[in-house]
mmCIF file of C-alpha atoms in Angstrom:
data_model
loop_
_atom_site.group_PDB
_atom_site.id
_atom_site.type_symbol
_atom_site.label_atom_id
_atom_site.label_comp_id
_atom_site.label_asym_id
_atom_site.label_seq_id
_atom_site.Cartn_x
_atom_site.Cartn_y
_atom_site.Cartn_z
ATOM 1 C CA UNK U 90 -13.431 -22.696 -17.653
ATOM 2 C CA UNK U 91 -14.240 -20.626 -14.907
ATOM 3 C CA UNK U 92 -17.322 -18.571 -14.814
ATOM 4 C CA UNK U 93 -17.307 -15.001 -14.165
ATOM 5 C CA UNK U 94 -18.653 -15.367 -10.774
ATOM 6 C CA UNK U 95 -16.484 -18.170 -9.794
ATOM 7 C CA UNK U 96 -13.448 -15.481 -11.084
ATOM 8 C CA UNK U 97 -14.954 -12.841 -8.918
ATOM 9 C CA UNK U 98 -14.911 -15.105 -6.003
ATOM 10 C CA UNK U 99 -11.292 -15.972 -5.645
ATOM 11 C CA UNK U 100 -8.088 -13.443 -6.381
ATOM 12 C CA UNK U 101 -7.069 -13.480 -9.510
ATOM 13 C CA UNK U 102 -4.543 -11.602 -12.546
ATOM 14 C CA UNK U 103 -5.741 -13.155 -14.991
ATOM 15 C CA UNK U 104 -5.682 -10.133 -17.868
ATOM 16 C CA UNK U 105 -9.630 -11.058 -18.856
ATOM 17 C CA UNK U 106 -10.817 -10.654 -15.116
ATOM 18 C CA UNK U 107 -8.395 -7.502 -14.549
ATOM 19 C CA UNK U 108 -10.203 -5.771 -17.520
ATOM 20 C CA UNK U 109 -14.005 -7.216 -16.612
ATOM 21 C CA UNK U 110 -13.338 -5.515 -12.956
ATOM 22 C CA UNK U 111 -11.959 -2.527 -14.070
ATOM 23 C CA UNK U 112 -15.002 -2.020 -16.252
ATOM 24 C CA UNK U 113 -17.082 -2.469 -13.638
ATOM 25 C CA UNK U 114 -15.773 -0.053 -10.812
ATOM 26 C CA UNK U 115 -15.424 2.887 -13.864
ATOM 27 C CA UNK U 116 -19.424 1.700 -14.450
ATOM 28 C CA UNK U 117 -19.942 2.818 -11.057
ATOM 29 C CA UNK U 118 -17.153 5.336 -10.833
ATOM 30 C CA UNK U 119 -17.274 7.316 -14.167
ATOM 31 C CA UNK U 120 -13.327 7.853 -13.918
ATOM 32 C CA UNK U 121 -10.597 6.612 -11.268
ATOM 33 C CA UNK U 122 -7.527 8.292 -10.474
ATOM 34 C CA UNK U 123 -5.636 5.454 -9.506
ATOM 35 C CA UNK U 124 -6.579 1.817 -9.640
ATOM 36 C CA UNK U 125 -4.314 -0.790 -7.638
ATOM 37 C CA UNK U 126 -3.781 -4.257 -8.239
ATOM 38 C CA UNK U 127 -4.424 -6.008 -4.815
ATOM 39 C CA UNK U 128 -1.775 -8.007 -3.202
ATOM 40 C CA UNK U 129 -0.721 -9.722 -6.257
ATOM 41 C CA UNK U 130 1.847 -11.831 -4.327
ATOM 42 C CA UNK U 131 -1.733 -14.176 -3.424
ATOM 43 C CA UNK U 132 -1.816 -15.335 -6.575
ATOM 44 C CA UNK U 133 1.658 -16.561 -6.695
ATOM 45 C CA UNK U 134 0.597 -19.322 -4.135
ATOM 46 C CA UNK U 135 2.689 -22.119 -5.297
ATOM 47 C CA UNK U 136 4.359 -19.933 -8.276
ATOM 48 C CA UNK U 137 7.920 -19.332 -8.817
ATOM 49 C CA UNK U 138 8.501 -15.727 -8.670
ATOM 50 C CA UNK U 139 9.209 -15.535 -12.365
ATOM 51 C CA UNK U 140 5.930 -16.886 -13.566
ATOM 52 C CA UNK U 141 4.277 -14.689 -10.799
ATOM 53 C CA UNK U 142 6.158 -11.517 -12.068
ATOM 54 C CA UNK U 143 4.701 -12.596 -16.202
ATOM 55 C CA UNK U 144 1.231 -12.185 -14.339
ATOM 56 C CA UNK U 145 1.887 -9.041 -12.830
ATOM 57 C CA UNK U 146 2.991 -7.754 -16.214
ATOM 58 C CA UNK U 147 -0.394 -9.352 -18.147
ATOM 59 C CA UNK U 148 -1.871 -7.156 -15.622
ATOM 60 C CA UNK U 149 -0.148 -3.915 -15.429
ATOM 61 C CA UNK U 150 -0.647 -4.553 -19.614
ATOM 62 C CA UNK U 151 -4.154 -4.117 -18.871
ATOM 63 C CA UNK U 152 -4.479 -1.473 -17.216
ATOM 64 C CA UNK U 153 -1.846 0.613 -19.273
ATOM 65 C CA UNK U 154 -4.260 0.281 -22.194
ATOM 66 C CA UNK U 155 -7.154 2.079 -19.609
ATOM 67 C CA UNK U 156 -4.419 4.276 -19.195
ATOM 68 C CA UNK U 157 -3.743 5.289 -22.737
ATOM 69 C CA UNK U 158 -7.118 5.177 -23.383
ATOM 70 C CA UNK U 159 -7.857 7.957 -20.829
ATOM 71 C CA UNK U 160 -10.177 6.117 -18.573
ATOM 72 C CA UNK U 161 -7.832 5.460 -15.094
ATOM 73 C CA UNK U 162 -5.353 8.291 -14.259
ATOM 74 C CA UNK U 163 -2.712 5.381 -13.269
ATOM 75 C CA UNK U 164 -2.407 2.173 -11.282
ATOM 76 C CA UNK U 165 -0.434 0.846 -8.683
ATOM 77 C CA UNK U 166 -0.134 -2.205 -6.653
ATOM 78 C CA UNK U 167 -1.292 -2.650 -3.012
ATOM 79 C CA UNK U 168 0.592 -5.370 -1.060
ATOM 80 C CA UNK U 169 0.208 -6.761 2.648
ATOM 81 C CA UNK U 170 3.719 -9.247 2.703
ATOM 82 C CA UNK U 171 4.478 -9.002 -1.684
ATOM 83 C CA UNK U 172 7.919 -6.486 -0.770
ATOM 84 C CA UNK U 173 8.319 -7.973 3.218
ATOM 85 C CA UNK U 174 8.286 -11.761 1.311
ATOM 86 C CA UNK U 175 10.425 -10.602 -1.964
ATOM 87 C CA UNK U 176 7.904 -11.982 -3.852
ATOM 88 C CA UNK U 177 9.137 -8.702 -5.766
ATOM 89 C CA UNK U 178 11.221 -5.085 -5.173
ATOM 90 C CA UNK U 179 10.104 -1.850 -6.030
ATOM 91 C CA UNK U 180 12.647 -1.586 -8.799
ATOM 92 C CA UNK U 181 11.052 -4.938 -10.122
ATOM 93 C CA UNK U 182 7.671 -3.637 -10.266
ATOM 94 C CA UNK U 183 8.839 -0.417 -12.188
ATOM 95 C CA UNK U 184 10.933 -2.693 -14.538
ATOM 96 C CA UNK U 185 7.833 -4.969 -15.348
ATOM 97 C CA UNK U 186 5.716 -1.562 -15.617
ATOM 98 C CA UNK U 187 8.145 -0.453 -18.504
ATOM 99 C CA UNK U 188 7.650 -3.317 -20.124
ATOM 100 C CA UNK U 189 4.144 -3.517 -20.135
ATOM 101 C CA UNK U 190 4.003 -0.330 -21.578
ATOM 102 C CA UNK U 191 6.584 -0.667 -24.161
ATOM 103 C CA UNK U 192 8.582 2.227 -22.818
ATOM 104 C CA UNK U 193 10.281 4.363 -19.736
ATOM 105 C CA UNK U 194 6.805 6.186 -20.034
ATOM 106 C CA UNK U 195 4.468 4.276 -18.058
ATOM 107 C CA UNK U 196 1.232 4.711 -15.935
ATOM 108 C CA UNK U 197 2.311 2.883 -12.185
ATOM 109 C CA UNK U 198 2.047 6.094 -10.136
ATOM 110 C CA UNK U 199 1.761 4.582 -6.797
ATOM 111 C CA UNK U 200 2.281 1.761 -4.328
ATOM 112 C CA UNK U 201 0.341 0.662 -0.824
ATOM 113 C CA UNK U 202 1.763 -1.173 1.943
ATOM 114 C CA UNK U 203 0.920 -1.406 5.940
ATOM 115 C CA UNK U 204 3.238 1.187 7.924
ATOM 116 C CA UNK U 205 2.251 0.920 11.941
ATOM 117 C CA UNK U 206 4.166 0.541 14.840
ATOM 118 C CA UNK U 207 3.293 -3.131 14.667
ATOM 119 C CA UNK U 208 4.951 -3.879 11.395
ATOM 120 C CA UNK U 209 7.193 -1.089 12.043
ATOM 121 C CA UNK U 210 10.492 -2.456 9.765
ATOM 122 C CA UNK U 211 9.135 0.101 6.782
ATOM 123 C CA UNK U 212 9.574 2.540 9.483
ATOM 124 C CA UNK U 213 13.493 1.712 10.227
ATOM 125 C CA UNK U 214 14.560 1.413 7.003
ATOM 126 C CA UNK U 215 12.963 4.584 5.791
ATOM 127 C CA UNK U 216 14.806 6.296 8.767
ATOM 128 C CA UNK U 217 17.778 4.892 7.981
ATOM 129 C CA UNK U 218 17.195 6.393 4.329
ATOM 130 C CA UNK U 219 16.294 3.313 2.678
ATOM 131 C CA UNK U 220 13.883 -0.088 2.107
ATOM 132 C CA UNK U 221 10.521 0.047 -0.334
ATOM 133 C CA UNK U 222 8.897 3.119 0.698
ATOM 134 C CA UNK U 223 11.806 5.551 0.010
ATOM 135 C CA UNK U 224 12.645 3.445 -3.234
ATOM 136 C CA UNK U 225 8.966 4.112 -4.599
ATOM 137 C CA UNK U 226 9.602 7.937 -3.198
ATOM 138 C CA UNK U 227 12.446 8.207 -5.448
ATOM 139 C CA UNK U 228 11.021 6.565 -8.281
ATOM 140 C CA UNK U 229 8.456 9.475 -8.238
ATOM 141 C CA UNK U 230 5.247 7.020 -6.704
ATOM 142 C CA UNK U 231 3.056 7.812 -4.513
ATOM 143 C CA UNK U 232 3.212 6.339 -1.575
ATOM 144 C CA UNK U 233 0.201 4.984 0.507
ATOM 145 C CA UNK U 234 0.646 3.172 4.153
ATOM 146 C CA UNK U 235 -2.693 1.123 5.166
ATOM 147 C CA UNK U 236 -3.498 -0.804 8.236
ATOM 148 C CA UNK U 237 -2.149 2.024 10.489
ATOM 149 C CA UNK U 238 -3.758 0.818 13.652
ATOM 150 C CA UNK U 239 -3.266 -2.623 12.154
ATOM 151 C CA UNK U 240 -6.592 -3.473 12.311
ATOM 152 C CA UNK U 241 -7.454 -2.091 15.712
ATOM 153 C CA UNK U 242 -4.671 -4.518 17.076
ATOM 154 C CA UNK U 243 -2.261 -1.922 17.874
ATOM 155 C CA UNK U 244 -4.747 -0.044 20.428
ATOM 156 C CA UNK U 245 -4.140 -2.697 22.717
ATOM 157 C CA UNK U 246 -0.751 -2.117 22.787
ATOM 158 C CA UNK U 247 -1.338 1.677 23.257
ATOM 159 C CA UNK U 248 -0.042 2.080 27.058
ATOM 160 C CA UNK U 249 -0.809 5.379 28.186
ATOM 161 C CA UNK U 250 3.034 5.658 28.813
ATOM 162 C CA UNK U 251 3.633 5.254 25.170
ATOM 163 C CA UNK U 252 1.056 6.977 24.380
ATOM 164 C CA UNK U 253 2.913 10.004 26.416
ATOM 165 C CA UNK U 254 6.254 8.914 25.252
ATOM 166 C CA UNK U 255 4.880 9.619 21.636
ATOM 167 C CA UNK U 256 3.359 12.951 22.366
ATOM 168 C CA UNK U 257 1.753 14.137 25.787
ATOM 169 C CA UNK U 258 -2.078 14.577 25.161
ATOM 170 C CA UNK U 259 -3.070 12.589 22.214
ATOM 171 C CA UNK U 260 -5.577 9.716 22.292
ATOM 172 C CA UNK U 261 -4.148 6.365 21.921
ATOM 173 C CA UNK U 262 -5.281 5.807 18.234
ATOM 174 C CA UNK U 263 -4.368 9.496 17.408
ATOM 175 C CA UNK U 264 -0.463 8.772 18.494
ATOM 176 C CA UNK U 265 -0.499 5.501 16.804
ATOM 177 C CA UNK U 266 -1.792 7.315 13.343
ATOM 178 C CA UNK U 267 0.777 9.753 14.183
ATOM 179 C CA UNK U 268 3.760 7.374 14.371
ATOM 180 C CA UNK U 269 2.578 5.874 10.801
ATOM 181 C CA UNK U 270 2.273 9.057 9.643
ATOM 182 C CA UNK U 271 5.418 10.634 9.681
ATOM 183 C CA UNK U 272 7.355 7.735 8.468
ATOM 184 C CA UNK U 273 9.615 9.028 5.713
ATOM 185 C CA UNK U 274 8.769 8.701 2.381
ATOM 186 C CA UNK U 275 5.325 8.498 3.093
ATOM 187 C CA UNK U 276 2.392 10.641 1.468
ATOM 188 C CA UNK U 277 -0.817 9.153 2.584
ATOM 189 C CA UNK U 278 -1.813 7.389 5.396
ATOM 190 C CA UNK U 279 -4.971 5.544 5.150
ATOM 191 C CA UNK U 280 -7.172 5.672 8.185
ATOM 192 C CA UNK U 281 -11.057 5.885 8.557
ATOM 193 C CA UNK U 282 -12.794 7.375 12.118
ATOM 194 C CA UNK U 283 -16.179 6.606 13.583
ATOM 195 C CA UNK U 284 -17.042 9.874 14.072
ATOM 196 C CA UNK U 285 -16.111 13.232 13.183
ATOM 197 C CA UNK U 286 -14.521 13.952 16.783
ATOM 198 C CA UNK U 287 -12.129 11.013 15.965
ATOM 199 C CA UNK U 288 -11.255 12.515 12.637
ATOM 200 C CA UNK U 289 -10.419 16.161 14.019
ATOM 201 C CA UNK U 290 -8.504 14.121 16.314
ATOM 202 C CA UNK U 291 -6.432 12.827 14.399
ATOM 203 C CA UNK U 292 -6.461 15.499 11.509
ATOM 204 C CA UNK U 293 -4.958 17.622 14.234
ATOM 205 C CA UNK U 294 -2.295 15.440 15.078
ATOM 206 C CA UNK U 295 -0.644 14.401 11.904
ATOM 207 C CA UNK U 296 -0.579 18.668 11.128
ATOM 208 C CA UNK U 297 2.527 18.346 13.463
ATOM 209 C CA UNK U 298 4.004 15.141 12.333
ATOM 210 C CA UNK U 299 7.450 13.794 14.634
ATOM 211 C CA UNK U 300 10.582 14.701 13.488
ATOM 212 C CA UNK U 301 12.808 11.614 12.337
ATOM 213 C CA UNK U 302 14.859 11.589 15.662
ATOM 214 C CA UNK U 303 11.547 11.442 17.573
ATOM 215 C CA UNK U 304 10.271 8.997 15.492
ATOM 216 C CA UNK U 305 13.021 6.848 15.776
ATOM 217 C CA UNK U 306 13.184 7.546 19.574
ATOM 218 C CA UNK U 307 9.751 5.505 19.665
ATOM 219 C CA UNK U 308 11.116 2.696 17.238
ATOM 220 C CA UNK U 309 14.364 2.019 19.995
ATOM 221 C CA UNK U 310 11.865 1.956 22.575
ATOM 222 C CA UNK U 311 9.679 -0.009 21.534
ATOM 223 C CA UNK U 312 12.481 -2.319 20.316
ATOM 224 C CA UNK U 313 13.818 -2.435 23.693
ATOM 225 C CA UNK U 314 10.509 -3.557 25.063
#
């Protein structure tokens, strides 16, 4: 039997551990909007996908009773390689929201994944009108892209020709954000600046997001590369 501290040390769904950490981010929140259940597809380390999709469920169980209960506005699940490893689809996640809830009316409202120029095959298949992010679109989710600059990684990669190629006169991490930003399908971007120059920075960028052809302009270049 684990104790809790052992449980808070490793990642786990276990329903018990789901509920004692939801309890204790609304201790120190009061309320939360939207709580997501972090790259679930770690705990199915040696699981068949079936057993790991039961554990999603136990978990998405959970927090539907916070839910109902008025406490969390929703939930969703943030991923890093669950929907580029099929450990499971969009639709699947829906499906084993609905029946953790008991019906069509459930509380999964949104859905994270990284969108950058690094891991840039969100980015195709949204422009080619399909792929996760414009399956959770459709489904009515929000959707959030993380690890825009993929972890400061991608600013190495920044050339100031690409950097021009993306839009004369940006900084290099302001045209990266900007590239993750207009992905279709895509309502959030999740980025964090230094300072507050950085921020305006990149506020002002993403006010004029690319279109899809230039967007996909910079994909087949960088594809070429």
């Amino acid at each position: 039997m684990l104790t809790w501290e052992e449980m808070a040390s490793r990642h786990s769904l276990e329903p018990v551990f789901v509920r004692w950490q939801t309890e204790r981010s609304l201790a120190a929140l009061g309320r939360a909007d939207l709580v997501f259940v972090h790259n679930p597809e770690h705990h199915g380390n040696g699981l068949d996908r079936a057993t790991l999709h039961w554990r999603v469920r136990e978990a998405f169980t959970v927090l539907e009773e916070f839910a109902h209960a008025g406490r969390i506005g929703g939930y969703g699940v943030a991923t890093w390689t669950g929907l580029t490893s099929e450990a499971f689809t969009v639709p699947e996640l829906l499906a084993l929201a609905r029946q953790a809830a008991g019906s069509a009316e459930h509380h999964c409202t949104g859905l994270q994944m990284p969108v950058s120029l690094i891991i840039d095959d969100l980015i195709r298949q949204a422009l080619d009108g399909g792929g996760p992010l414009v399956q959770a679109k459709d489904a009515g989710l929000i959707t959030f892209g993380s690890a825009p600059l993929h972890g400061g990684e991608l600013l190495e990669a920044m050339t100031p020709e690409l950097v021009n190629f993306i839009r004369p006169g940006l900084s290099a991490a302001a045209a990266a954000l900007l590239a993750a930003g207009s992905c279709p399908g895509l309502d959030v971007v999740l980025t964090s600046a230094s300072t507050r120059e950085h921020w305006d920075d990149v506020a002002k960028a993403l006010t004029a997001p690319l279109t899809a052809e230039e967007l996909r302009r910079v994909t087949d270049e960088l594809a070429a590369e």
